[in-house]
CSV table of C-alpha atoms in Angstrom, one decimal:
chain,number,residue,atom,x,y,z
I,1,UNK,CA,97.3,163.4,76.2
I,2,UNK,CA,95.1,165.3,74.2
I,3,UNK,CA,97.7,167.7,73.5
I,4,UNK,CA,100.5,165.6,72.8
I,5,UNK,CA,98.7,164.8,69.5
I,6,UNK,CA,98.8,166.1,66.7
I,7,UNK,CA,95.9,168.1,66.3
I,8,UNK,CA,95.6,167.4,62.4
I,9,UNK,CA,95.4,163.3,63.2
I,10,UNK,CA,93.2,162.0,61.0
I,11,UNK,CA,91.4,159.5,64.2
I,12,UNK,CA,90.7,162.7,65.9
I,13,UNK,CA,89.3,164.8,63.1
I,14,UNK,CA,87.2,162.5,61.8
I,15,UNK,CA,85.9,162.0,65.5
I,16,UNK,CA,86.7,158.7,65.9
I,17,UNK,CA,89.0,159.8,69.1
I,18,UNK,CA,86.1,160.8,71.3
I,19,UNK,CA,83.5,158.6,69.8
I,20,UNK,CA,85.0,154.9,69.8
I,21,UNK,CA,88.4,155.2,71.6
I,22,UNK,CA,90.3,157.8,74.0
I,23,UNK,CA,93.6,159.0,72.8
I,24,UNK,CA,96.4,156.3,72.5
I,25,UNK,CA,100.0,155.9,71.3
I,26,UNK,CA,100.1,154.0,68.0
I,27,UNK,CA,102.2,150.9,68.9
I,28,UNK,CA,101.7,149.1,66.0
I,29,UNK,CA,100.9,149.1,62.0
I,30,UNK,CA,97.5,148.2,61.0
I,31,UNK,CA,96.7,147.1,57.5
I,32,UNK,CA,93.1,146.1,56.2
I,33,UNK,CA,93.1,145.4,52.7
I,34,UNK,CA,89.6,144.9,50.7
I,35,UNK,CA,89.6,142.7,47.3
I,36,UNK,CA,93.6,143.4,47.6
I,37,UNK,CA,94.1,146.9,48.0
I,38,UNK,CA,94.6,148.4,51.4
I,39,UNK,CA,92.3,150.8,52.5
I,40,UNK,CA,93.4,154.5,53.3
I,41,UNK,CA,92.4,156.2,56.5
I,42,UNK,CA,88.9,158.1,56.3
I,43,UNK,CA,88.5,157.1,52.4
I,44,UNK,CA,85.3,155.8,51.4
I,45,UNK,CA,84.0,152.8,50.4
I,46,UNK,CA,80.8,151.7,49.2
I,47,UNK,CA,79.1,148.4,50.4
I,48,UNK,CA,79.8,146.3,47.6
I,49,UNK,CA,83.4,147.2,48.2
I,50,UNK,CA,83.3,145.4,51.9
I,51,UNK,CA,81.0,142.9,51.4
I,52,UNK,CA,83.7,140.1,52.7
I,53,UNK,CA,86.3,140.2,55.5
I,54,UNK,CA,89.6,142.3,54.7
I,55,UNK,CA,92.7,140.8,55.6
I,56,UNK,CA,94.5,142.5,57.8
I,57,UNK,CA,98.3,143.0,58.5
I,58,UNK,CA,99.5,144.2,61.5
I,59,UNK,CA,103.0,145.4,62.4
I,60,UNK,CA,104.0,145.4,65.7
I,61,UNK,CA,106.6,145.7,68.1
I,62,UNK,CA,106.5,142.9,69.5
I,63,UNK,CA,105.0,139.9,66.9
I,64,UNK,CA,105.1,137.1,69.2
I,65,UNK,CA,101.9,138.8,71.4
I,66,UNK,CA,98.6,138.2,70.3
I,67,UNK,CA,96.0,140.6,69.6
I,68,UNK,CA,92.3,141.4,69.6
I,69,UNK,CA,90.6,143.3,66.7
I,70,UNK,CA,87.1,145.5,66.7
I,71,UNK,CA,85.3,146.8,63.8
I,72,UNK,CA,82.2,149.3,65.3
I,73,UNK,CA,80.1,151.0,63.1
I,74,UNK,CA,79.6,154.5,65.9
I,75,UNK,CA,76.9,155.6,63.4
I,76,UNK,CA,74.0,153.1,63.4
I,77,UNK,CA,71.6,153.6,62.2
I,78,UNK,CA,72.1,157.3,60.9
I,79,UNK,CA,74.8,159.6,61.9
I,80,UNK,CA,72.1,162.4,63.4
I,81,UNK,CA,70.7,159.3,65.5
I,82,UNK,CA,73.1,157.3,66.2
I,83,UNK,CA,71.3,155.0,68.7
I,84,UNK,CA,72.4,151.9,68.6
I,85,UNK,CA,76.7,153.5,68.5
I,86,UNK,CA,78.7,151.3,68.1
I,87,UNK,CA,77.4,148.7,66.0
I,88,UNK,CA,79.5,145.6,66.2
I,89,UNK,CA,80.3,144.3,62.7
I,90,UNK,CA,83.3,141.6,63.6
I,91,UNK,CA,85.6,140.9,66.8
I,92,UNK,CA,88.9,138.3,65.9
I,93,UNK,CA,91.1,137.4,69.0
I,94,UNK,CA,94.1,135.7,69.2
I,95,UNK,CA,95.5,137.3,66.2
I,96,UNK,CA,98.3,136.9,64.2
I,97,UNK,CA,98.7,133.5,65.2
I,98,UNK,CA,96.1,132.9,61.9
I,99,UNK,CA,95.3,129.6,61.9
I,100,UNK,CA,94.6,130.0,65.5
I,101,UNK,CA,92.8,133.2,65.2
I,102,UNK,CA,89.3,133.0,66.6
I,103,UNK,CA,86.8,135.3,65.0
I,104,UNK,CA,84.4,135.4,68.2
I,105,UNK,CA,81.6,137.4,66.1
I,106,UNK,CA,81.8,136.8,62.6
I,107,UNK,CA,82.2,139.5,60.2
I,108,UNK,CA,78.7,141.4,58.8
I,109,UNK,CA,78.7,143.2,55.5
I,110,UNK,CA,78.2,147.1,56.6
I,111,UNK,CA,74.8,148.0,54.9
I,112,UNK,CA,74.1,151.7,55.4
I,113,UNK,CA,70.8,152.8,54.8
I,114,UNK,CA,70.8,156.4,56.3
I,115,UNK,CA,74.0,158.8,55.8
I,116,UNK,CA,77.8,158.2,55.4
I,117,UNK,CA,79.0,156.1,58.4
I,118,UNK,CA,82.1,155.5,59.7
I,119,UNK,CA,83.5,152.5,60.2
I,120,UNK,CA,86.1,151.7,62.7
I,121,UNK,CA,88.5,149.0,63.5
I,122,UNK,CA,90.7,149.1,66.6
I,123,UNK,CA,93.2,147.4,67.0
I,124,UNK,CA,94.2,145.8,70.7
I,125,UNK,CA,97.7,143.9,72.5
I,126,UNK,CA,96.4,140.5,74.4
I,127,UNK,CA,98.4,140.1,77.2
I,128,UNK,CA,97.5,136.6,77.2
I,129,UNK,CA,96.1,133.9,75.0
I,130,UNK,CA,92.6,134.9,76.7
I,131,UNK,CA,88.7,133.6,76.2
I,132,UNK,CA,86.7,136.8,75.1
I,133,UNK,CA,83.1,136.1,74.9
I,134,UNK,CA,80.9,137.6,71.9
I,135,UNK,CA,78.2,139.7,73.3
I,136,UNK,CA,74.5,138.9,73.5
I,137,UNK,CA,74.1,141.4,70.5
I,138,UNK,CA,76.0,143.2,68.1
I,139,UNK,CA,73.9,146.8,68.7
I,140,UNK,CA,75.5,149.5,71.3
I,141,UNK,CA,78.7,147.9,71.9
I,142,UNK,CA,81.3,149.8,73.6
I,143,UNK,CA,84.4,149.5,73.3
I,144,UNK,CA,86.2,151.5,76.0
I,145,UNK,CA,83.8,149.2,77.9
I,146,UNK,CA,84.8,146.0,75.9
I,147,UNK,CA,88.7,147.0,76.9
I,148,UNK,CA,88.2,147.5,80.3
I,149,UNK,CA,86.1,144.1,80.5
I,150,UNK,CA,88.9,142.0,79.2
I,151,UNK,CA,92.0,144.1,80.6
I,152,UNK,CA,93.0,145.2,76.9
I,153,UNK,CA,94.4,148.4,77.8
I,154,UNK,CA,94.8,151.4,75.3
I,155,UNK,CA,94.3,150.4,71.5
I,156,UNK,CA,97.8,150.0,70.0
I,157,UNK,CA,96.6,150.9,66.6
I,158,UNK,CA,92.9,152.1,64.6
I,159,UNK,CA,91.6,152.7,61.3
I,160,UNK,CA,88.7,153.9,59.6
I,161,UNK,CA,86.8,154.6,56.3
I,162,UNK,CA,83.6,156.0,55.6
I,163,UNK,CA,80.6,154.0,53.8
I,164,UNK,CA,77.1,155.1,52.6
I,165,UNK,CA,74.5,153.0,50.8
I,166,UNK,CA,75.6,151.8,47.3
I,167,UNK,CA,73.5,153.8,45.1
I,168,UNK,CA,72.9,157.6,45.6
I,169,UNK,CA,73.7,159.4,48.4
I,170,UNK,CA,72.0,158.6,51.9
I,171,UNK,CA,71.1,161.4,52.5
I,172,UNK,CA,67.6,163.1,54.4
I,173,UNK,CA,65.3,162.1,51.8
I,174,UNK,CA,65.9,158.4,52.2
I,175,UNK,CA,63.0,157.6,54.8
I,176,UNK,CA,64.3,154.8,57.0
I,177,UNK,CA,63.1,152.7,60.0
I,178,UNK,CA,66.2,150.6,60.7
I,179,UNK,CA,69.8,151.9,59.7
I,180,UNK,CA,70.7,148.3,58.0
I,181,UNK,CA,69.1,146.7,55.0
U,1,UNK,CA,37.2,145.0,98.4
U,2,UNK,CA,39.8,146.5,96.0
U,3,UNK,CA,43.1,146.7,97.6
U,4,UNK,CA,45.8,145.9,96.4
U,5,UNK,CA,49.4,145.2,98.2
U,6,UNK,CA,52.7,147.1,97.4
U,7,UNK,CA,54.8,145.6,94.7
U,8,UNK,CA,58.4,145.1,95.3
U,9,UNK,CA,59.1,148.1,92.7
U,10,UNK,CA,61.7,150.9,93.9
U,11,UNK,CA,58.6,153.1,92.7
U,12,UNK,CA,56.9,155.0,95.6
U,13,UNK,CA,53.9,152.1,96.0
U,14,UNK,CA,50.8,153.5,97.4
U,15,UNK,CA,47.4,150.7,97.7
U,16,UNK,CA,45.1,151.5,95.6
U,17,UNK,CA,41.6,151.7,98.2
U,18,UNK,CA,38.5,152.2,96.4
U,19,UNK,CA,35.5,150.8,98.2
U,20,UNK,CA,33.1,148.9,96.0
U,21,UNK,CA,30.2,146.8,97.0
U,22,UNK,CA,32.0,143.7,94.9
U,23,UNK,CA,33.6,141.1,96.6
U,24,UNK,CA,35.4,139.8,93.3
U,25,UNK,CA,38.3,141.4,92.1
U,26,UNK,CA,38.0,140.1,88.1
U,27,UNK,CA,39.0,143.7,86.9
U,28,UNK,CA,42.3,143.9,86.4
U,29,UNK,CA,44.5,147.6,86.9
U,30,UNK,CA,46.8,148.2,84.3
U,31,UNK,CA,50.1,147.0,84.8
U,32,UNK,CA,53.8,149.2,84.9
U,33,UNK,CA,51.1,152.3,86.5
U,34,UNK,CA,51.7,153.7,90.0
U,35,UNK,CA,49.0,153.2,92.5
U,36,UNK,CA,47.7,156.4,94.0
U,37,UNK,CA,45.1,156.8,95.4
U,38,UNK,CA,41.9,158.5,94.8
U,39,UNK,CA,42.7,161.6,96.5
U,40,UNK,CA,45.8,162.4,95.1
U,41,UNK,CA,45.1,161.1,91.2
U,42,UNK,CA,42.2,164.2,91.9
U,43,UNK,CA,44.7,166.1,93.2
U,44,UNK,CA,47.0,165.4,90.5
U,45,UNK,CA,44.4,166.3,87.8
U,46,UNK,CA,44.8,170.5,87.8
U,47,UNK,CA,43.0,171.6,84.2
U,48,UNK,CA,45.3,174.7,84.0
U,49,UNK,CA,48.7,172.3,84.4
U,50,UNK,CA,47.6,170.0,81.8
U,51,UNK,CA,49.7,171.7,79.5
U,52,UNK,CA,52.6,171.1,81.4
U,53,UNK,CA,52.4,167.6,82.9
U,54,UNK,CA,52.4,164.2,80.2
U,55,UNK,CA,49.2,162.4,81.1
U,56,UNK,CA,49.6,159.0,82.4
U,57,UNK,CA,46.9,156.7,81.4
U,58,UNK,CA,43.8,156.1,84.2
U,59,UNK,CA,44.6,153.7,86.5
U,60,UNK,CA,40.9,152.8,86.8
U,61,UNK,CA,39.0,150.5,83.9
U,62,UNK,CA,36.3,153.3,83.2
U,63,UNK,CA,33.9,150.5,82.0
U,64,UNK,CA,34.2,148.4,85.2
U,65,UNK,CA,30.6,148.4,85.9
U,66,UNK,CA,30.8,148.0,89.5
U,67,UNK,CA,33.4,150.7,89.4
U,68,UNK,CA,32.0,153.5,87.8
U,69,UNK,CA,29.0,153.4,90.5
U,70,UNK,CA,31.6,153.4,93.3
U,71,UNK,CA,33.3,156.4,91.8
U,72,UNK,CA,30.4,158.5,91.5
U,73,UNK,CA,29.4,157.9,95.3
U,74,UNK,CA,32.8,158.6,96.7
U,75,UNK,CA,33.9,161.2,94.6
U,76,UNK,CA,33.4,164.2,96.8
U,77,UNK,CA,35.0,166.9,94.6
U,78,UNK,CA,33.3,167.4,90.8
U,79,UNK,CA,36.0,169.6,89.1
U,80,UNK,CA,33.9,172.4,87.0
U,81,UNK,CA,31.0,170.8,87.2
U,82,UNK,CA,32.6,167.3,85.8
U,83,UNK,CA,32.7,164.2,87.6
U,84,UNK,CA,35.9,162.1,87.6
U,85,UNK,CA,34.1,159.6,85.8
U,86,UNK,CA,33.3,161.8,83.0
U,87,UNK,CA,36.5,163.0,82.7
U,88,UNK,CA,38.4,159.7,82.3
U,89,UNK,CA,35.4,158.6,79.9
U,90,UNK,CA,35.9,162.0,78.1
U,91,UNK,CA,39.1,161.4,78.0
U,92,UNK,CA,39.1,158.8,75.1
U,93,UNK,CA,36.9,160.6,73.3
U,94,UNK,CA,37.7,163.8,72.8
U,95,UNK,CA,40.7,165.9,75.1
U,96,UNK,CA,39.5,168.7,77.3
U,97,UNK,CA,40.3,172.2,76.2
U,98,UNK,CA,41.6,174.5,79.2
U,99,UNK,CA,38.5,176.6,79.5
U,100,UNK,CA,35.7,174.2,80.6
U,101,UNK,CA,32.4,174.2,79.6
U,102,UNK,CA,29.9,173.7,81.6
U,103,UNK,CA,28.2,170.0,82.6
U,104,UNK,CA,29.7,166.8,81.1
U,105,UNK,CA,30.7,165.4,78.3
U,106,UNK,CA,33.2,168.1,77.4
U,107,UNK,CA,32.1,169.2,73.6
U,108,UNK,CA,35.1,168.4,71.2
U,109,UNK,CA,37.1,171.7,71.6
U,110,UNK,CA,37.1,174.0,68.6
U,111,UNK,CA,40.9,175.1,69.4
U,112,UNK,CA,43.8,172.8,69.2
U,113,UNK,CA,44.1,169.7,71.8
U,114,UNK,CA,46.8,170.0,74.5
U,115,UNK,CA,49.9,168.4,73.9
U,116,UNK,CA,49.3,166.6,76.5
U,117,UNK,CA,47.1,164.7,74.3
U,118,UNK,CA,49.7,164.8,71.6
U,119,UNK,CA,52.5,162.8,74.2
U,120,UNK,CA,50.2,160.3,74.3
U,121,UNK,CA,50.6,159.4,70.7
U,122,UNK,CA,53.7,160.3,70.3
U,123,UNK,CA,55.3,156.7,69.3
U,124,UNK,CA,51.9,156.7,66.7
U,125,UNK,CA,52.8,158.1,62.8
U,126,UNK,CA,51.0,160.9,61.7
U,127,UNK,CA,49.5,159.3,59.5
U,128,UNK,CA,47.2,157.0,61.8
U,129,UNK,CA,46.2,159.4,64.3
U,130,UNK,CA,43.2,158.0,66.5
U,131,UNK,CA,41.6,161.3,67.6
U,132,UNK,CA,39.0,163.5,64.7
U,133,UNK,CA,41.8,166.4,65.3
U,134,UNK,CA,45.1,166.9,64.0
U,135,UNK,CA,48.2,168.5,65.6
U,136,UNK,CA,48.3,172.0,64.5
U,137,UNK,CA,50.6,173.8,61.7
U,138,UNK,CA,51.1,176.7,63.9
U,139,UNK,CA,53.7,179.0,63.2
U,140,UNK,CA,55.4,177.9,66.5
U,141,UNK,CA,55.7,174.5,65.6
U,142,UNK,CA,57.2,174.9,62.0
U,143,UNK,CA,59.2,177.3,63.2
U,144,UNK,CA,60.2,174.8,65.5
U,145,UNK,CA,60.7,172.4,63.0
U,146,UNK,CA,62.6,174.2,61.3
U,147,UNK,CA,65.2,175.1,63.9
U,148,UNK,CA,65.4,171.5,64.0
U,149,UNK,CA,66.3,170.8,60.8
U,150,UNK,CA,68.5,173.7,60.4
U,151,UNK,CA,70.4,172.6,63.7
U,152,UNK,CA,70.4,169.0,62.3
U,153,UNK,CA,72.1,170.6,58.9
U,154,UNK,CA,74.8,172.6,60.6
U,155,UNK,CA,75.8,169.1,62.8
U,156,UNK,CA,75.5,167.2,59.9
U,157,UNK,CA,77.8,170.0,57.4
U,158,UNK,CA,80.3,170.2,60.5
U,159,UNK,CA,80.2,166.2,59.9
U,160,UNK,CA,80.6,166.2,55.7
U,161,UNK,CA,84.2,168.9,56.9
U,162,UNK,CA,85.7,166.7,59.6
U,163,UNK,CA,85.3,163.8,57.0
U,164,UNK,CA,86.8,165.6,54.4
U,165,UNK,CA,89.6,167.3,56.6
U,166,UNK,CA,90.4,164.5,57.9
U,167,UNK,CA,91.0,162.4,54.5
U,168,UNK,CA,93.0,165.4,53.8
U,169,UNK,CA,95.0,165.3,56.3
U,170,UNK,CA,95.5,161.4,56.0
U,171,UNK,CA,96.6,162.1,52.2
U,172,UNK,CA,98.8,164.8,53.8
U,173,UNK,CA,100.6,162.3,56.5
U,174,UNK,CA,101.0,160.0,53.7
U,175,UNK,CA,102.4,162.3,51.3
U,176,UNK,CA,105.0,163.0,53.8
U,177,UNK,CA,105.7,159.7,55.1
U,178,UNK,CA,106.1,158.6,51.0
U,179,UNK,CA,108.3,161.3,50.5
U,180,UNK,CA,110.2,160.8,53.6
U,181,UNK,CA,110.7,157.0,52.2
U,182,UNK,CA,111.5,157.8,48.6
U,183,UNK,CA,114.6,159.9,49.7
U,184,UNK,CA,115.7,157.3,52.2
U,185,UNK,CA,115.9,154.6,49.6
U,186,UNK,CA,117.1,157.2,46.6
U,187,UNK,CA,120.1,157.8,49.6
U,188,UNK,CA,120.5,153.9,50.3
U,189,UNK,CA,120.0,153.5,46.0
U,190,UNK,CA,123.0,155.7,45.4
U,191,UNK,CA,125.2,154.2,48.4
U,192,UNK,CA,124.9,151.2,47.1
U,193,UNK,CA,125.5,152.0,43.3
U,194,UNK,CA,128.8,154.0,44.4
U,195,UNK,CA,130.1,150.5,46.6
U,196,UNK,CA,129.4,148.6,43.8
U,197,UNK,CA,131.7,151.0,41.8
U,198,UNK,CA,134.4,151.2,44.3
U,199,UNK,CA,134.2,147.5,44.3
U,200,UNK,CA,134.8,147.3,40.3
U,201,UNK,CA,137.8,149.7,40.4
U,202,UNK,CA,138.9,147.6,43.8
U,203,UNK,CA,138.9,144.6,41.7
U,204,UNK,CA,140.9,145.7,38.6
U,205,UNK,CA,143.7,147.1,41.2
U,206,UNK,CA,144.1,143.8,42.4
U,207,UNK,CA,144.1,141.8,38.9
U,208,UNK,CA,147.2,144.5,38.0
U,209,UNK,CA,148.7,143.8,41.0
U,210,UNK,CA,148.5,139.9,40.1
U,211,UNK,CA,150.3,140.6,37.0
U,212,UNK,CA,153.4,142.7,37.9
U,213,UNK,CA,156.3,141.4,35.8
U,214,UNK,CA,159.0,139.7,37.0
């Protein structure tokens, strides 16, 4: 599968492929859109930026199926150390029914102290309306794991943009303990 | 008596069984260590190795009154010249250099402490470091540290590329994708504008036709 891709994919350069999710067939159209404008793959936004929950749009084949979203932070707390990868910033089943949409960990402001992390929402089909339990924690969630758990199968769609701490650069001379203020 | 029964740990679990003339058992061993027993925590203890193997703490309270006088009688084997007791006591102190000095307590060495000593501490900041000595700036070690830090550079320039190839090639996709778009709905633009006109000139046929004389 690895071949059939196109090596120049954006998922796979930026190393999201390999970190968070194993190569898939895009399936469906995923939009997240901060403060109204939607969010380009691999841009970068700073924490102020993504301080609420985006909506998100998705496009799909088939509209009447309901689907389960992930956003992992695979860099926590730095990108040299990544630790605690993935960091579990907000999981929403049962989407696009909206109103019905249960947001099973509710969504936490990215707050990178250390680095320029990536942040990374993938995107998966429910084959059923199904109960999906938030975990005891949001530190080293997996997703591969998380899909296998629930039966999710392949993601149909991901996403990602990069985010470092709002002022300066977080880079090596930033001393820090934990990876979130 | 001292004994102590095997814990239901997957760990190998050897009884500790040190004879000592107290019948109480108030001393407590500390917990998550393996019990050995005399023999082979002597055995284990090889000055020349200490380099090599991370010292695990004593299993044995060195101030345990009635302990230390049991230790001294059954310890058969003084290492160098130093008693197990001594050791362990000089082990808080100060850490034993390689080359032993003669008769207990081992002097403070005037070289560097092993890094076996150093493991111990090694969830301690520099900057509160129990023992009188410091870890070394030997050449080694910064040369070490900075093989570390120049491996931790190239990862994280490889990193800072793949990010900004990547947005590239996104912008790239995109680029195509909009210009893909654009042309289809310039195409569909034009189709429709020429209907439209075909549906003008279709009209004014008709009206003509409507009015043909008589």
């Amino acid at each position: 599968m690895w071949r059939n891709m196109d090596q120049r994919e954006p998922l796979l350069v930026g190393g999201v492929i390999g970190d968070v999710v194993d190569p898939f067939v895009k399936s469906a159209t995923l939009k997240v859109i901060y403060n109204n404008k939607e969010i380009t793959n691999g841009s970068e936004l700073r924490p102020s930026a993504v301080a609420s929950e985006p909506r998100v749009e998705i496009f799909g084949s088939d509209m009447r199926r309901l689907y389960t979203l992930v956003m992992v932070d695979p860099d926590a707390p730095s990108p040299s150390n990544p630790t605690e990868r993935e960091h579990l910033h907000w999981l929403v089943t049962d989407i696009p029914e909206s109103t019905d949409a249960r947001f099973v960990v509710s969504y936490e402001s990215p707050r990178p102290i250390a680095g320029i992390h990536r942040l990374v929402f993938v995107l998966f089909r429910q084959d059923v309306r199904q109960t999906i339990y938030a975990p005891g924690w949001r530190q080293n969630f997996n997703t591969r794991d998380f899909s296998a758990l629930y039966n999710l199968g392949s993601p149909v769609a991901a996403m990602y943009f990069n985010c470092q701490r709002e002022n300066g650069c977080g880079g090596r001379r930033y001393h820090m303990v934990s990876g979130w203020a | 008596m001292w004994s102590e029964t095997p814990t239901t740990s997957t760990t190998t679990t050897k009884t500790i069984s040190i004879t000592s003339t107290s019948t109480s058992t108030t001393a407590s061993i500390l917990p998550q260590t393996p019990r050995r027993t005399m023999e082979e925590v002597w055995k284990d203890i090889n000055f020349p190795t200490l380099h090599e193997r991370p010292m695990t703490p004593p299993i044995l309270p060195i101030d345990h009154p009635r302990l230390r006088t049991s230790i001294t009688s059954t310890t058969s084997h003084p290492f160098r010249g130093v008693i197990l007791q001594d050791f362990l006591a000089g082990a808080f102190k100060s850490p034993i250099p390689p080359s032993l000095p003669p008769p207990p307590p081992p002097p403070p060495p005037p070289r560097p402490p092993p890094p076996t000593i150093l493991s111990l501490n090694s969830a301690m900041d520099s900057g509160s470091f129990p023992f009188p000595l410091r870890p070394p700036r030997r050449s080694s070690d910064s040369g070490d540290r900075r093989h570390k830090r120049m491996i931790k550079n190239r990862e994280s320039a490889a990193r800072s590329r793949a990010r900004k190839q990547a947005y590239t090639n996104e912008l790239e996709l995109e680029v195509a994708h909009l210009v893909e778009e654009n042309a289809k709905l310039r195409k569909q633009h034009d189709e429709m504008i020429t209907a439209m006109a075909a549906q003008q000139t279709k009209k004014r046929t008709l009206q003509r036709t409507s009015t043909a004389p008589f």
